[in-house]
PDB file of C-alpha atoms and ligand atoms in Angstrom:
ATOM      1  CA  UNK A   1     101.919 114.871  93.393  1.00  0.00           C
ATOM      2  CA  UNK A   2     105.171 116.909  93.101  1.00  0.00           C
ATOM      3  CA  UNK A   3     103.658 119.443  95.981  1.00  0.00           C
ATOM      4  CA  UNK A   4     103.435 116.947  98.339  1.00  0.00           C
ATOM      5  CA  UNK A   5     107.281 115.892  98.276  1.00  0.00           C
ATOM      6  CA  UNK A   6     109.108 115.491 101.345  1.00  0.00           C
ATOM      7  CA  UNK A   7     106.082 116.420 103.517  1.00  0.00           C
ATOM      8  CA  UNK A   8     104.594 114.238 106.334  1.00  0.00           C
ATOM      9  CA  UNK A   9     102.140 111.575 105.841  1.00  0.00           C
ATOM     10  CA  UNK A  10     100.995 109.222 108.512  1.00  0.00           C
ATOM     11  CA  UNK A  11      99.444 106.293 107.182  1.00  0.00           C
ATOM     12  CA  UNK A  12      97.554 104.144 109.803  1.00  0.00           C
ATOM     13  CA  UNK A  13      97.434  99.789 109.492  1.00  0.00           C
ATOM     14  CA  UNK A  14     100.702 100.481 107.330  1.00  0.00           C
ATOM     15  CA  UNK A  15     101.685  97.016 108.111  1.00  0.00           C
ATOM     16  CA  UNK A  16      99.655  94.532 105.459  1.00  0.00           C
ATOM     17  CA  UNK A  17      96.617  95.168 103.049  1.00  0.00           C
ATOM     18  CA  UNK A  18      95.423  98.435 101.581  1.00  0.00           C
ATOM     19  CA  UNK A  19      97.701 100.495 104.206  1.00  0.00           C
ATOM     20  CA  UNK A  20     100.763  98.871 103.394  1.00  0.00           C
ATOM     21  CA  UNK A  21      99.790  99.581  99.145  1.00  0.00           C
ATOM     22  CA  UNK A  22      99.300 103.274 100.468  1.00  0.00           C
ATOM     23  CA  UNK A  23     102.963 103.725 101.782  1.00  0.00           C
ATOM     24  CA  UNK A  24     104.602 101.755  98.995  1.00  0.00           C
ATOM     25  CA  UNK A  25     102.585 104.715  96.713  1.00  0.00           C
ATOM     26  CA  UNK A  26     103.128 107.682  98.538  1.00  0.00           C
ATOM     27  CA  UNK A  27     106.903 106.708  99.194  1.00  0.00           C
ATOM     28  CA  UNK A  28     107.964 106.694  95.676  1.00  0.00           C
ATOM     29  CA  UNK A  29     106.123 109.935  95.249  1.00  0.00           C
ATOM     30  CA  UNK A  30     108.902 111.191  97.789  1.00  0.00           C
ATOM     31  CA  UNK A  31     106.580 111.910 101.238  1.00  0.00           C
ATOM     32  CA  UNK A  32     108.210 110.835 104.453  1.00  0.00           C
ATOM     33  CA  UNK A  33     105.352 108.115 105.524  1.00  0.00           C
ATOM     34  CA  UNK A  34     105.071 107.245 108.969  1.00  0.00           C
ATOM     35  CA  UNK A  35     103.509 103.999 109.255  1.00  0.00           C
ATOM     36  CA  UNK A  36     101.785 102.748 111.897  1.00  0.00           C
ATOM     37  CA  UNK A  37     100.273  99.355 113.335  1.00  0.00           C
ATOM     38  CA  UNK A  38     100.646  96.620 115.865  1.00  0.00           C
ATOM     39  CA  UNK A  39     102.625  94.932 114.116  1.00  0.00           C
ATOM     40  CA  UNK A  40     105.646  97.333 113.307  1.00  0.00           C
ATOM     41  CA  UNK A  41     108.399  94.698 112.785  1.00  0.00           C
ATOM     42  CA  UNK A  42     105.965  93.926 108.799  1.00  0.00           C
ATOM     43  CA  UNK A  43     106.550  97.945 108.696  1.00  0.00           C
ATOM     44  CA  UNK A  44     109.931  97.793 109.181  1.00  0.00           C
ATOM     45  CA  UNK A  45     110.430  94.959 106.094  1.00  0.00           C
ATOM     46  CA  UNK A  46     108.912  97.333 103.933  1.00  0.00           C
ATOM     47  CA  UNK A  47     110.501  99.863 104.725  1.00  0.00           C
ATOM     48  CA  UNK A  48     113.841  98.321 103.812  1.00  0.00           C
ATOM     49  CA  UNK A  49     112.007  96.978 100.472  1.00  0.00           C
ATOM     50  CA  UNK A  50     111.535 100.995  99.581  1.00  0.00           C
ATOM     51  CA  UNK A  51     115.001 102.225 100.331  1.00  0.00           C
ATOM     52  CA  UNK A  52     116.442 103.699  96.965  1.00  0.00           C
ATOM     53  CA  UNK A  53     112.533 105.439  96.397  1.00  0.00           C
ATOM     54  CA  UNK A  54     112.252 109.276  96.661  1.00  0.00           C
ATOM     55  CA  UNK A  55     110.457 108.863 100.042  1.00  0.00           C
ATOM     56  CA  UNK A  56     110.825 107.026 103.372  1.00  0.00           C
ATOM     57  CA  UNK A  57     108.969 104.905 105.071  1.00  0.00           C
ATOM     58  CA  UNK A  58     109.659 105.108 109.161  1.00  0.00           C
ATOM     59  CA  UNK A  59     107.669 102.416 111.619  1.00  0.00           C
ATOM     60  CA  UNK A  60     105.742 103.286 114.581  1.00  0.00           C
ATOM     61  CA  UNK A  61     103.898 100.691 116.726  1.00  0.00           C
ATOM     62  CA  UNK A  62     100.838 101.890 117.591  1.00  0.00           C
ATOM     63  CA  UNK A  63      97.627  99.811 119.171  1.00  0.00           C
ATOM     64  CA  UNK A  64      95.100 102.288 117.715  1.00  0.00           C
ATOM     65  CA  UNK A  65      92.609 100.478 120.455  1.00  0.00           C
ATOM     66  CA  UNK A  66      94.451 102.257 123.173  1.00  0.00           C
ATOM     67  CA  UNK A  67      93.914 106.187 122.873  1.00  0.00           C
ATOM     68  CA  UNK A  68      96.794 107.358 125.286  1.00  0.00           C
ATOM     69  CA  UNK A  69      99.423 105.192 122.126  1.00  0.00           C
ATOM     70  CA  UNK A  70      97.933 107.302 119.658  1.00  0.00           C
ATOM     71  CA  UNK A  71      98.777 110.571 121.837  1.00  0.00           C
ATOM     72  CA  UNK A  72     102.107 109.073 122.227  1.00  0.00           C
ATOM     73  CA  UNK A  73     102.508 108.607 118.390  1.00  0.00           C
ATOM     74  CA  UNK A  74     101.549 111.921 117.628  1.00  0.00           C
ATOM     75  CA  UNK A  75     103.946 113.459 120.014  1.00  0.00           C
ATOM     76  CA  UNK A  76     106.370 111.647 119.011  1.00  0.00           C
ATOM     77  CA  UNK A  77     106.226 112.392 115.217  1.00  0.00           C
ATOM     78  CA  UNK A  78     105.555 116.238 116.310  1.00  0.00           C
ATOM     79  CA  UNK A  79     109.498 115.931 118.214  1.00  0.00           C
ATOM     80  CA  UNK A  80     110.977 114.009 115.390  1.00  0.00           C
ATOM     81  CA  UNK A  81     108.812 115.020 111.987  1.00  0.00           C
ATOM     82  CA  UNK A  82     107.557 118.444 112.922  1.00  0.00           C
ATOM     83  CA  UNK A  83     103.962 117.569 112.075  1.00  0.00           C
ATOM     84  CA  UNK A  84     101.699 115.696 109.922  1.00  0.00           C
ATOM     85  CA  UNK A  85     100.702 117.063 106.564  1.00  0.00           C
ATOM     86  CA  UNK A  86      98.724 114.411 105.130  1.00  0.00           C
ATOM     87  CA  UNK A  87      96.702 111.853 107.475  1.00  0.00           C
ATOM     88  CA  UNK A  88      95.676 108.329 106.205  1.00  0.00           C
ATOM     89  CA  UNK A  89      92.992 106.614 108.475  1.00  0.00           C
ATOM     90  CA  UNK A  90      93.279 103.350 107.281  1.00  0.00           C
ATOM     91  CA  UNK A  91      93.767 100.559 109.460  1.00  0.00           C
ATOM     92  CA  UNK A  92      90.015  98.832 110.476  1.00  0.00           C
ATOM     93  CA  UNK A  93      89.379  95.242 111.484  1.00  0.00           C
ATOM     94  CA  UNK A  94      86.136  92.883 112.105  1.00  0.00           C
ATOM     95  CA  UNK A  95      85.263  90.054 113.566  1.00  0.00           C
ATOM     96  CA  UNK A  96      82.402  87.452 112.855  1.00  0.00           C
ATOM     97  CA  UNK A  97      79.450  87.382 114.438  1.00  0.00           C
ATOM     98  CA  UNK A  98      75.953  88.936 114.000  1.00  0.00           C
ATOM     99  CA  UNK A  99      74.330  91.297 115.555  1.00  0.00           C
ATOM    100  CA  UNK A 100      71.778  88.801 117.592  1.00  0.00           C
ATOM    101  CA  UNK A 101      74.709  86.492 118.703  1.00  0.00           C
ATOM    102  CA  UNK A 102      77.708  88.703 118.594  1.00  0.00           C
ATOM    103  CA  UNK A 103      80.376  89.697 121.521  1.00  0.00           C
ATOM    104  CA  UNK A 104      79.975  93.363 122.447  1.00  0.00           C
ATOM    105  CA  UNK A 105      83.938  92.986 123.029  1.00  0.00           C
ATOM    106  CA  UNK A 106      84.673  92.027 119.983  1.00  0.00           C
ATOM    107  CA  UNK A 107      82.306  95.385 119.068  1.00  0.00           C
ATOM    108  CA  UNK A 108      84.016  97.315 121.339  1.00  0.00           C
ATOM    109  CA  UNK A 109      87.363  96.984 119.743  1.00  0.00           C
ATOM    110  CA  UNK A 110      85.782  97.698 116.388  1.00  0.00           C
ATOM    111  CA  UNK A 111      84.354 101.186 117.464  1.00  0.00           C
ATOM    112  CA  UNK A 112      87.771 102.064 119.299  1.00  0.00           C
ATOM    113  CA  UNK A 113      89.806 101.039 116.338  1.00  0.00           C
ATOM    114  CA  UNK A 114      87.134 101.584 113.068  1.00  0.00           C
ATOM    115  CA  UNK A 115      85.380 105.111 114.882  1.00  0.00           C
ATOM    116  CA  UNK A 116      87.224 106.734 117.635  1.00  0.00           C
ATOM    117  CA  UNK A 117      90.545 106.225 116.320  1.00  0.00           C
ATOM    118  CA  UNK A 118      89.350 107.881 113.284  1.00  0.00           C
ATOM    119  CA  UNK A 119      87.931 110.891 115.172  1.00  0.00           C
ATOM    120  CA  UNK A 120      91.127 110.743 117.393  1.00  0.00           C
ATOM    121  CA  UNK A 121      94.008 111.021 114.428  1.00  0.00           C
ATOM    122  CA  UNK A 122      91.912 113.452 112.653  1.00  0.00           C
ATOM    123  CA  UNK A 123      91.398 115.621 115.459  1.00  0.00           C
ATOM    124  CA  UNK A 124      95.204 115.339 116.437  1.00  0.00           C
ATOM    125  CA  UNK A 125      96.028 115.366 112.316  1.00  0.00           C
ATOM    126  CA  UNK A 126      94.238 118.570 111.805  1.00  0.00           C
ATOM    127  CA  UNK A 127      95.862 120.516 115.023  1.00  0.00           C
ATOM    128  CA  UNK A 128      98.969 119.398 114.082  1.00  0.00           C
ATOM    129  CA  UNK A 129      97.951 121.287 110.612  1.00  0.00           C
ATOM    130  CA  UNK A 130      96.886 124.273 111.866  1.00  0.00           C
ATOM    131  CA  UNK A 131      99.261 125.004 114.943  1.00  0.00           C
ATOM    132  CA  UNK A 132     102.262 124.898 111.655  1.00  0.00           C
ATOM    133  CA  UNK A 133      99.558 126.931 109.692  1.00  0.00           C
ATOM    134  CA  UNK A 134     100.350 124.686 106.331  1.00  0.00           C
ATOM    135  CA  UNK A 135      99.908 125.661 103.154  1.00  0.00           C
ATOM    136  CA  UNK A 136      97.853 122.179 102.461  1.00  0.00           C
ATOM    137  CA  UNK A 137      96.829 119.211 105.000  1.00  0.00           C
ATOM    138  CA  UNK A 138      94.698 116.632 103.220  1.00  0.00           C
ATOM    139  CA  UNK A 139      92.813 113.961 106.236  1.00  0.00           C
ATOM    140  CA  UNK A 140      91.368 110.693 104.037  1.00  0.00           C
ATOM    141  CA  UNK A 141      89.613 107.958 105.315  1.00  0.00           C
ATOM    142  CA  UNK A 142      89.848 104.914 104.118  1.00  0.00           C
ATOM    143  CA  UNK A 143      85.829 104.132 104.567  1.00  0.00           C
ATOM    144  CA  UNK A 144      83.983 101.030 102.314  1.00  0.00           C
ATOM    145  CA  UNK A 145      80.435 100.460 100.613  1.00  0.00           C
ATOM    146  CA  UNK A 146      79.440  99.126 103.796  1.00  0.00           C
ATOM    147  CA  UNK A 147      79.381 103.389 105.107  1.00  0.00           C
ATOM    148  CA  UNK A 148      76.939 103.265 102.473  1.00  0.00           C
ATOM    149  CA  UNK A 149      74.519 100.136 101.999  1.00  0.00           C
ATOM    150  CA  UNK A 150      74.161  97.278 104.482  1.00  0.00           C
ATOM    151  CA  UNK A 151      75.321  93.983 103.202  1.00  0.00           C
ATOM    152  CA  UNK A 152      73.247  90.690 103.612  1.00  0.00           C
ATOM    153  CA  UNK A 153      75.919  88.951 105.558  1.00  0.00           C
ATOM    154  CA  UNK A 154      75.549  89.510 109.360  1.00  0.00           C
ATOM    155  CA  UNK A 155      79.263  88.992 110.007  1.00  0.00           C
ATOM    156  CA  UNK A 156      79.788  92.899 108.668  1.00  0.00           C
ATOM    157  CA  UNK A 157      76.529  94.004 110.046  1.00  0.00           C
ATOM    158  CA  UNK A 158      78.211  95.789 113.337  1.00  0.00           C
ATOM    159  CA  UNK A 159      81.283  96.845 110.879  1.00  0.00           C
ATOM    160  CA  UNK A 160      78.882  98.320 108.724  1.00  0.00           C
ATOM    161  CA  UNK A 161      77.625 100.547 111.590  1.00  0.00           C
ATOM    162  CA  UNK A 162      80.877 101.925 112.342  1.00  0.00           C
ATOM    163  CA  UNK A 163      81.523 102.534 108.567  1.00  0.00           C
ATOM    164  CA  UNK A 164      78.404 104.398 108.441  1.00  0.00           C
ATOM    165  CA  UNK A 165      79.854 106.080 111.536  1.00  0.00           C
ATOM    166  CA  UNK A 166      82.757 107.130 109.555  1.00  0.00           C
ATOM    167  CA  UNK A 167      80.524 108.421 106.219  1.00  0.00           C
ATOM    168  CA  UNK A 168      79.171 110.944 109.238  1.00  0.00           C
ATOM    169  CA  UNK A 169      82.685 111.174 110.755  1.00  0.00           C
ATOM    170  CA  UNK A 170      83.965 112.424 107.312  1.00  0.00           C
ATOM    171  CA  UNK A 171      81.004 114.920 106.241  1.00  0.00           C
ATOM    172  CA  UNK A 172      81.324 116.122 109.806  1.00  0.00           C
ATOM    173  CA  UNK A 173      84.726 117.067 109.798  1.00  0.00           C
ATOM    174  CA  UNK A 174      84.029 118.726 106.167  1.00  0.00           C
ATOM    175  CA  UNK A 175      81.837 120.937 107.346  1.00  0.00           C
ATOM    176  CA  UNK A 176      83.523 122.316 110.696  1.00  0.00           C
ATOM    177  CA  UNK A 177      86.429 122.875 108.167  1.00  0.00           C
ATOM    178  CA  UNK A 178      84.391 124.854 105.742  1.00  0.00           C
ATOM    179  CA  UNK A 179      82.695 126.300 108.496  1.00  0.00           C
ATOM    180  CA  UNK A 180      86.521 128.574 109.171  1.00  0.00           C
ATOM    181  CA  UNK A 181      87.757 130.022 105.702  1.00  0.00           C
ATOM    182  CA  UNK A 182      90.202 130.190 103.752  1.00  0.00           C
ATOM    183  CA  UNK A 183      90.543 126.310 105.079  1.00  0.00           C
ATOM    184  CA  UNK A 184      93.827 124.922 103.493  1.00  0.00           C
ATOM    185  CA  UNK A 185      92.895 121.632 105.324  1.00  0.00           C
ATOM    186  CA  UNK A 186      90.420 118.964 102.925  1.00  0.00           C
ATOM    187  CA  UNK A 187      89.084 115.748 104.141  1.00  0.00           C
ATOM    188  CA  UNK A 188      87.498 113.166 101.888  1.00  0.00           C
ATOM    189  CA  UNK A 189      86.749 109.010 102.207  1.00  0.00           C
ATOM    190  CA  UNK A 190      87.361 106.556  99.900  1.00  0.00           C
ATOM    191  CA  UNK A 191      84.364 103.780 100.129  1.00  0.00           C
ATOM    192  CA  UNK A 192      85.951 100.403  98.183  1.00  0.00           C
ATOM    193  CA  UNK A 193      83.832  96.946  97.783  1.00  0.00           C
ATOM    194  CA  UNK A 194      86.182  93.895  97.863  1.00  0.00           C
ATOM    195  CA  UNK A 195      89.574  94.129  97.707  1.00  0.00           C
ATOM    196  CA  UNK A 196      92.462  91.634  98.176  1.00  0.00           C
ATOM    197  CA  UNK A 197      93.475  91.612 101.113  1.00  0.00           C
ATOM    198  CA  UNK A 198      93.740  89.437 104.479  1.00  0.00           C
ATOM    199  CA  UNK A 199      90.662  91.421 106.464  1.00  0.00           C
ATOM    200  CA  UNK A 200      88.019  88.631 106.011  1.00  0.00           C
ATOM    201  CA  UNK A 201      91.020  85.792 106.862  1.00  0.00           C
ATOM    202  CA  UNK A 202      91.522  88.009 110.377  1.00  0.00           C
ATOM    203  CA  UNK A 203      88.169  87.902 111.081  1.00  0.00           C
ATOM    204  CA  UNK A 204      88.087  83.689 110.480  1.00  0.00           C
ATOM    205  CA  UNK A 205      91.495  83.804 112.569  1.00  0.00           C
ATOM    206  CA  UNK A 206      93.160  83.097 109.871  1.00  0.00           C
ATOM    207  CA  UNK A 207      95.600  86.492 109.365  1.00  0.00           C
ATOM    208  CA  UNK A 208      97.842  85.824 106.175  1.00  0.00           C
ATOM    209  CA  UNK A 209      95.824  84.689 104.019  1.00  0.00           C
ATOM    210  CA  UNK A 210      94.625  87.003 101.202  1.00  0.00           C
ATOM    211  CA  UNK A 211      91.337  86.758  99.783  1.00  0.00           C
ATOM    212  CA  UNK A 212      91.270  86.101  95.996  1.00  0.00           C
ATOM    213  CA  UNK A 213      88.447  87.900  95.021  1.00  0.00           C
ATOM    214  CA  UNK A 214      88.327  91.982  94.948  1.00  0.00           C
ATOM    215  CA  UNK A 215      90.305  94.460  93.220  1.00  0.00           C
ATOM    216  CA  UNK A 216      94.394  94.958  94.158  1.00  0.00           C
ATOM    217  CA  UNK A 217      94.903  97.054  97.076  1.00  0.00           C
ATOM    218  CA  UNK A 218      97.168  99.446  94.698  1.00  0.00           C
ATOM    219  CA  UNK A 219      94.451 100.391  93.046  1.00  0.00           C
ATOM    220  CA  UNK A 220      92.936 101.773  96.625  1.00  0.00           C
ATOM    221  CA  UNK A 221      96.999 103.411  96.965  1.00  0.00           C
ATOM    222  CA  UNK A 222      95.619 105.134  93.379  1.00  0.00           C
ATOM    223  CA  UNK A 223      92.444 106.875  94.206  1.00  0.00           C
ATOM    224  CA  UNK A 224      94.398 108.187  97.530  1.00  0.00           C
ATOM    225  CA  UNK A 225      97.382 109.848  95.277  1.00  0.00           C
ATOM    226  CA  UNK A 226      94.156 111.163  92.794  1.00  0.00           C
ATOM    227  CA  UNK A 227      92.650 113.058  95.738  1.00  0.00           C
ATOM    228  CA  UNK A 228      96.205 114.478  97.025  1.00  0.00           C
ATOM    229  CA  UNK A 229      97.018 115.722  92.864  1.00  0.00           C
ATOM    230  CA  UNK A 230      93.459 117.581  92.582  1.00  0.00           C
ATOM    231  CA  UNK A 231      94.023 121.394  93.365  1.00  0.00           C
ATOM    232  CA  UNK A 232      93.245 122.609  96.674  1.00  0.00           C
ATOM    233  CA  UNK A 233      90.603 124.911  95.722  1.00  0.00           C
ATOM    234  CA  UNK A 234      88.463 121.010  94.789  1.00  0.00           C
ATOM    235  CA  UNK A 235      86.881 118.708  97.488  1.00  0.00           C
ATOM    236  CA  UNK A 236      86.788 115.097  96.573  1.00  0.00           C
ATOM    237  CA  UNK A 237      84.406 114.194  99.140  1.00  0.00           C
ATOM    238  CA  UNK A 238      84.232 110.277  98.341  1.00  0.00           C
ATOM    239  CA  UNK A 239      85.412 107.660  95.999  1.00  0.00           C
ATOM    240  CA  UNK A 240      83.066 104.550  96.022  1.00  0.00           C
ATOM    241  CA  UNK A 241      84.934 101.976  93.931  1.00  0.00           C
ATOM    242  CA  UNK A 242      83.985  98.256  93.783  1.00  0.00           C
ATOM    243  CA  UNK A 243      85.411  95.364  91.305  1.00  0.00           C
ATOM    244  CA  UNK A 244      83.170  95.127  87.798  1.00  0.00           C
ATOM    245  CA  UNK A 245      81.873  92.168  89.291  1.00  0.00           C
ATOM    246  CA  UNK A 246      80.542  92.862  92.789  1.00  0.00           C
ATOM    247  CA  UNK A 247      77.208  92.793  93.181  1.00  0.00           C
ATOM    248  CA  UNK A 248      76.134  93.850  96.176  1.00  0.00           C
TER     249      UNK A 248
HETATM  250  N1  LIG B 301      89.659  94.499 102.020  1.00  0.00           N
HETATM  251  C1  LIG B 301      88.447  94.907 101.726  1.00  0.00           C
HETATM  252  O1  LIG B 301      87.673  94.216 101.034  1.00  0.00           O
HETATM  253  C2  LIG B 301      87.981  96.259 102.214  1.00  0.00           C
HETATM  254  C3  LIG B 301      86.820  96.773 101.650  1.00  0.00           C
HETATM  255  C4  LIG B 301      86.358  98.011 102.065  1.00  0.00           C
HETATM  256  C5  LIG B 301      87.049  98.711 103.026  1.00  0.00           C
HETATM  257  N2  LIG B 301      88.180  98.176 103.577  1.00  0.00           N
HETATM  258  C6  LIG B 301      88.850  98.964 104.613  1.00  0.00           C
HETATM  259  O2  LIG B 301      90.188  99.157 104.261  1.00  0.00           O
HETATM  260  C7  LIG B 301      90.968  99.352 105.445  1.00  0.00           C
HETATM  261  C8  LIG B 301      92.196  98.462 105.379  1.00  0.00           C
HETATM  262  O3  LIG B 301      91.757  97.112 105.394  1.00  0.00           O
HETATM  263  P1  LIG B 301      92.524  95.924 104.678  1.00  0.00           P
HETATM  264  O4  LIG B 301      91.561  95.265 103.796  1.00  0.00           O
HETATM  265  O5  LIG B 301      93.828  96.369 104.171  1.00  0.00           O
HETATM  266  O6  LIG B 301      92.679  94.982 105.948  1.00  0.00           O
HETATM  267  P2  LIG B 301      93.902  94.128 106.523  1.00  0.00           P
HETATM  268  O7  LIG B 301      94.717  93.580 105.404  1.00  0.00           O
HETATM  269  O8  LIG B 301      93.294  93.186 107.497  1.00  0.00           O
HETATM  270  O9  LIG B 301      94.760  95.242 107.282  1.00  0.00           O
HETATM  271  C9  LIG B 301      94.220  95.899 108.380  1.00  0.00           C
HETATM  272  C10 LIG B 301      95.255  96.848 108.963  1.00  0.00           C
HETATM  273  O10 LIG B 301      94.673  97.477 110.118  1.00  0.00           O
HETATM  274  C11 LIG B 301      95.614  97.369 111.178  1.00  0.00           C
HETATM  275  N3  LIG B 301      94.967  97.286 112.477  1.00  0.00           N
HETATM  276  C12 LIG B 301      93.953  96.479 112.878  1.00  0.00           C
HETATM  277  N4  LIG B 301      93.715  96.646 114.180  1.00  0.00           N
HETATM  278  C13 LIG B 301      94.601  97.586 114.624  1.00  0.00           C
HETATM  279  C14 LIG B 301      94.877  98.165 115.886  1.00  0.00           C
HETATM  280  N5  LIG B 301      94.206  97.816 117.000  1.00  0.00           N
HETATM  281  N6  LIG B 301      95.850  99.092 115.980  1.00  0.00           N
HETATM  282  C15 LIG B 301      96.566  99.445 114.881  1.00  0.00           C
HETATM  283  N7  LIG B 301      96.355  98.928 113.647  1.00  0.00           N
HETATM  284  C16 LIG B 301      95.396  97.993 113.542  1.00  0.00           C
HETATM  285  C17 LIG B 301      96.386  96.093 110.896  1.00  0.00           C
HETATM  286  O11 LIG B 301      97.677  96.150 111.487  1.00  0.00           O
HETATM  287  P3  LIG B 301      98.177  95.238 112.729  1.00  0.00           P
HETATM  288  O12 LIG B 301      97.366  93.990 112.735  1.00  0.00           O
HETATM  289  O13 LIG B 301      99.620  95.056 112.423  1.00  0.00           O
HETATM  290  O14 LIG B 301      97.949  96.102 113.923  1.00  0.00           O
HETATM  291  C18 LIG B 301      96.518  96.139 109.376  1.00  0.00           C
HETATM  292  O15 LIG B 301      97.643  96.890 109.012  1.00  0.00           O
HETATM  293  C19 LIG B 301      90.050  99.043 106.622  1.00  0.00           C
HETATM  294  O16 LIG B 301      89.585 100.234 107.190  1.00  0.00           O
HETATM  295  C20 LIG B 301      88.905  98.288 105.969  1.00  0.00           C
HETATM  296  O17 LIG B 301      87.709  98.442 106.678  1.00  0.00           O
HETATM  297  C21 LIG B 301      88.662  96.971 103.187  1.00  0.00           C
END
């Protein structure tokens, strides 16, 4: 990880969950993480929790539903950062409901915020890359096993269209980047099953409460700071990871 010291990460939904395990990682491995969600004040907190690491941890507000915030964001960390070296897409969100009595709102905000977001940062990410022609930009997206299998529980069936959306999102990207060598730019997905976090609790309106089953967001925060130590020359495409005792 020593390569990737006091270079620019921006970590999207940086403010609870997997996102926020992601900064508290890549800040004591000395990046500057910019972290970005709605809620920027949680950001902030945690921020002054990692003062004293070898990084930093700097809060943006962001409403990744809205595209012309995340042009603002970018802008903004090109005038104050420079650029973005490493880009986390992490932050994703669903609601309950299936897909034979669900809200196409609710479905709407889930493709802005799970899909075009995605596209969006990575698009902006990997510019941001190339116009500073850097030695090494890494783009990882923080996918699930639902890019991968459909669950039987029709509250994820929409979110597991726009995950799958995001498997083709990620391979896509891949190859236009291979497509113009020597790329110094890699993207790859991470795919977990359950972890413990407060997603399912949002989607029941409950936001705050964790869920007890899964495995600990850090160990998410570890498979990201295994892709950034492999050598550039290697292209993790994508980590599926699940606890022991998932089943599905
Ligand atoms: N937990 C699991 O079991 C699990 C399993 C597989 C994959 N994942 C994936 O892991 C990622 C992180 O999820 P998590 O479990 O950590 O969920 P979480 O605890 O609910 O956190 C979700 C994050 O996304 C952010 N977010 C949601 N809507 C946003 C918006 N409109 N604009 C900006 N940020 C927004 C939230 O920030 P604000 O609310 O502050 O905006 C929050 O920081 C997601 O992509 C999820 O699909 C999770």
């Amino acid at each position: 990880m020593d390569r990737w010291a006091g270079r620019v990460a921006l970590v999207t939904g940086a403010s609870v969950g997997i996102g926020a395990a992601i900064c508290r990682e890549l800040v004591k491995h000395g990046m500057i993480v910019i972290g970005c969600a709605r809620n920027d004040k949680q950001i902030e907190a945690l921020s002054v929790e990692l003062a004293g690491q070898a990084g930093s941890l700097v809060a943006f507000h962001c409403d990744l539903n809205d595209s012309d915030q995340i042009e603002t964001l970018f802008a903004t960390v090109r005038e104050q950062f420079g650029g973005i070296d490493v880009c986390v897409n992490n932050a994703g969100l669903y609601f309950t409901g299936s897909l034979l009595n669900g809200d196409v709102e609710k479905w709407r905000t889930i493709l802005n915020v799970n899909v075009l977001a995605v596209a969006h940062c990575a698009q902006l990410a990997i510019r941001s890359m190339r116009d500073r022609n850097v030695d090494e930009g890494q783009v990882i997206n923080i996918c699930s096993l639902s890019g991968h299998r459909v669950p039987p529980n029709p509250d994820v069936h929409f979110y597991a269209a726009s995950k799958y959306a995001m498997t083709a999102l990620t391979e896509g990207l891949r190859q236009e980047l291979a497509a113009e060598p020597p790329t110094k730019i890699r993207v790859a997905q991470i795919s977990p099953g359950l972890v413990q976090t407060e997603i399912a609790a949002r989607a029941h309106n409950e936001p705050g409460r964790v869920m007890e089953l899964g495995v600990e967001a850090k160990n998410i925060a570890d498979a990201v700071l295994y892709i950034l130590s492999t050598p550039p020359e290697l292209q993790v495409h994508d980590i599926l990871l699940r606890p022991t005792a998932q089943r599905t």
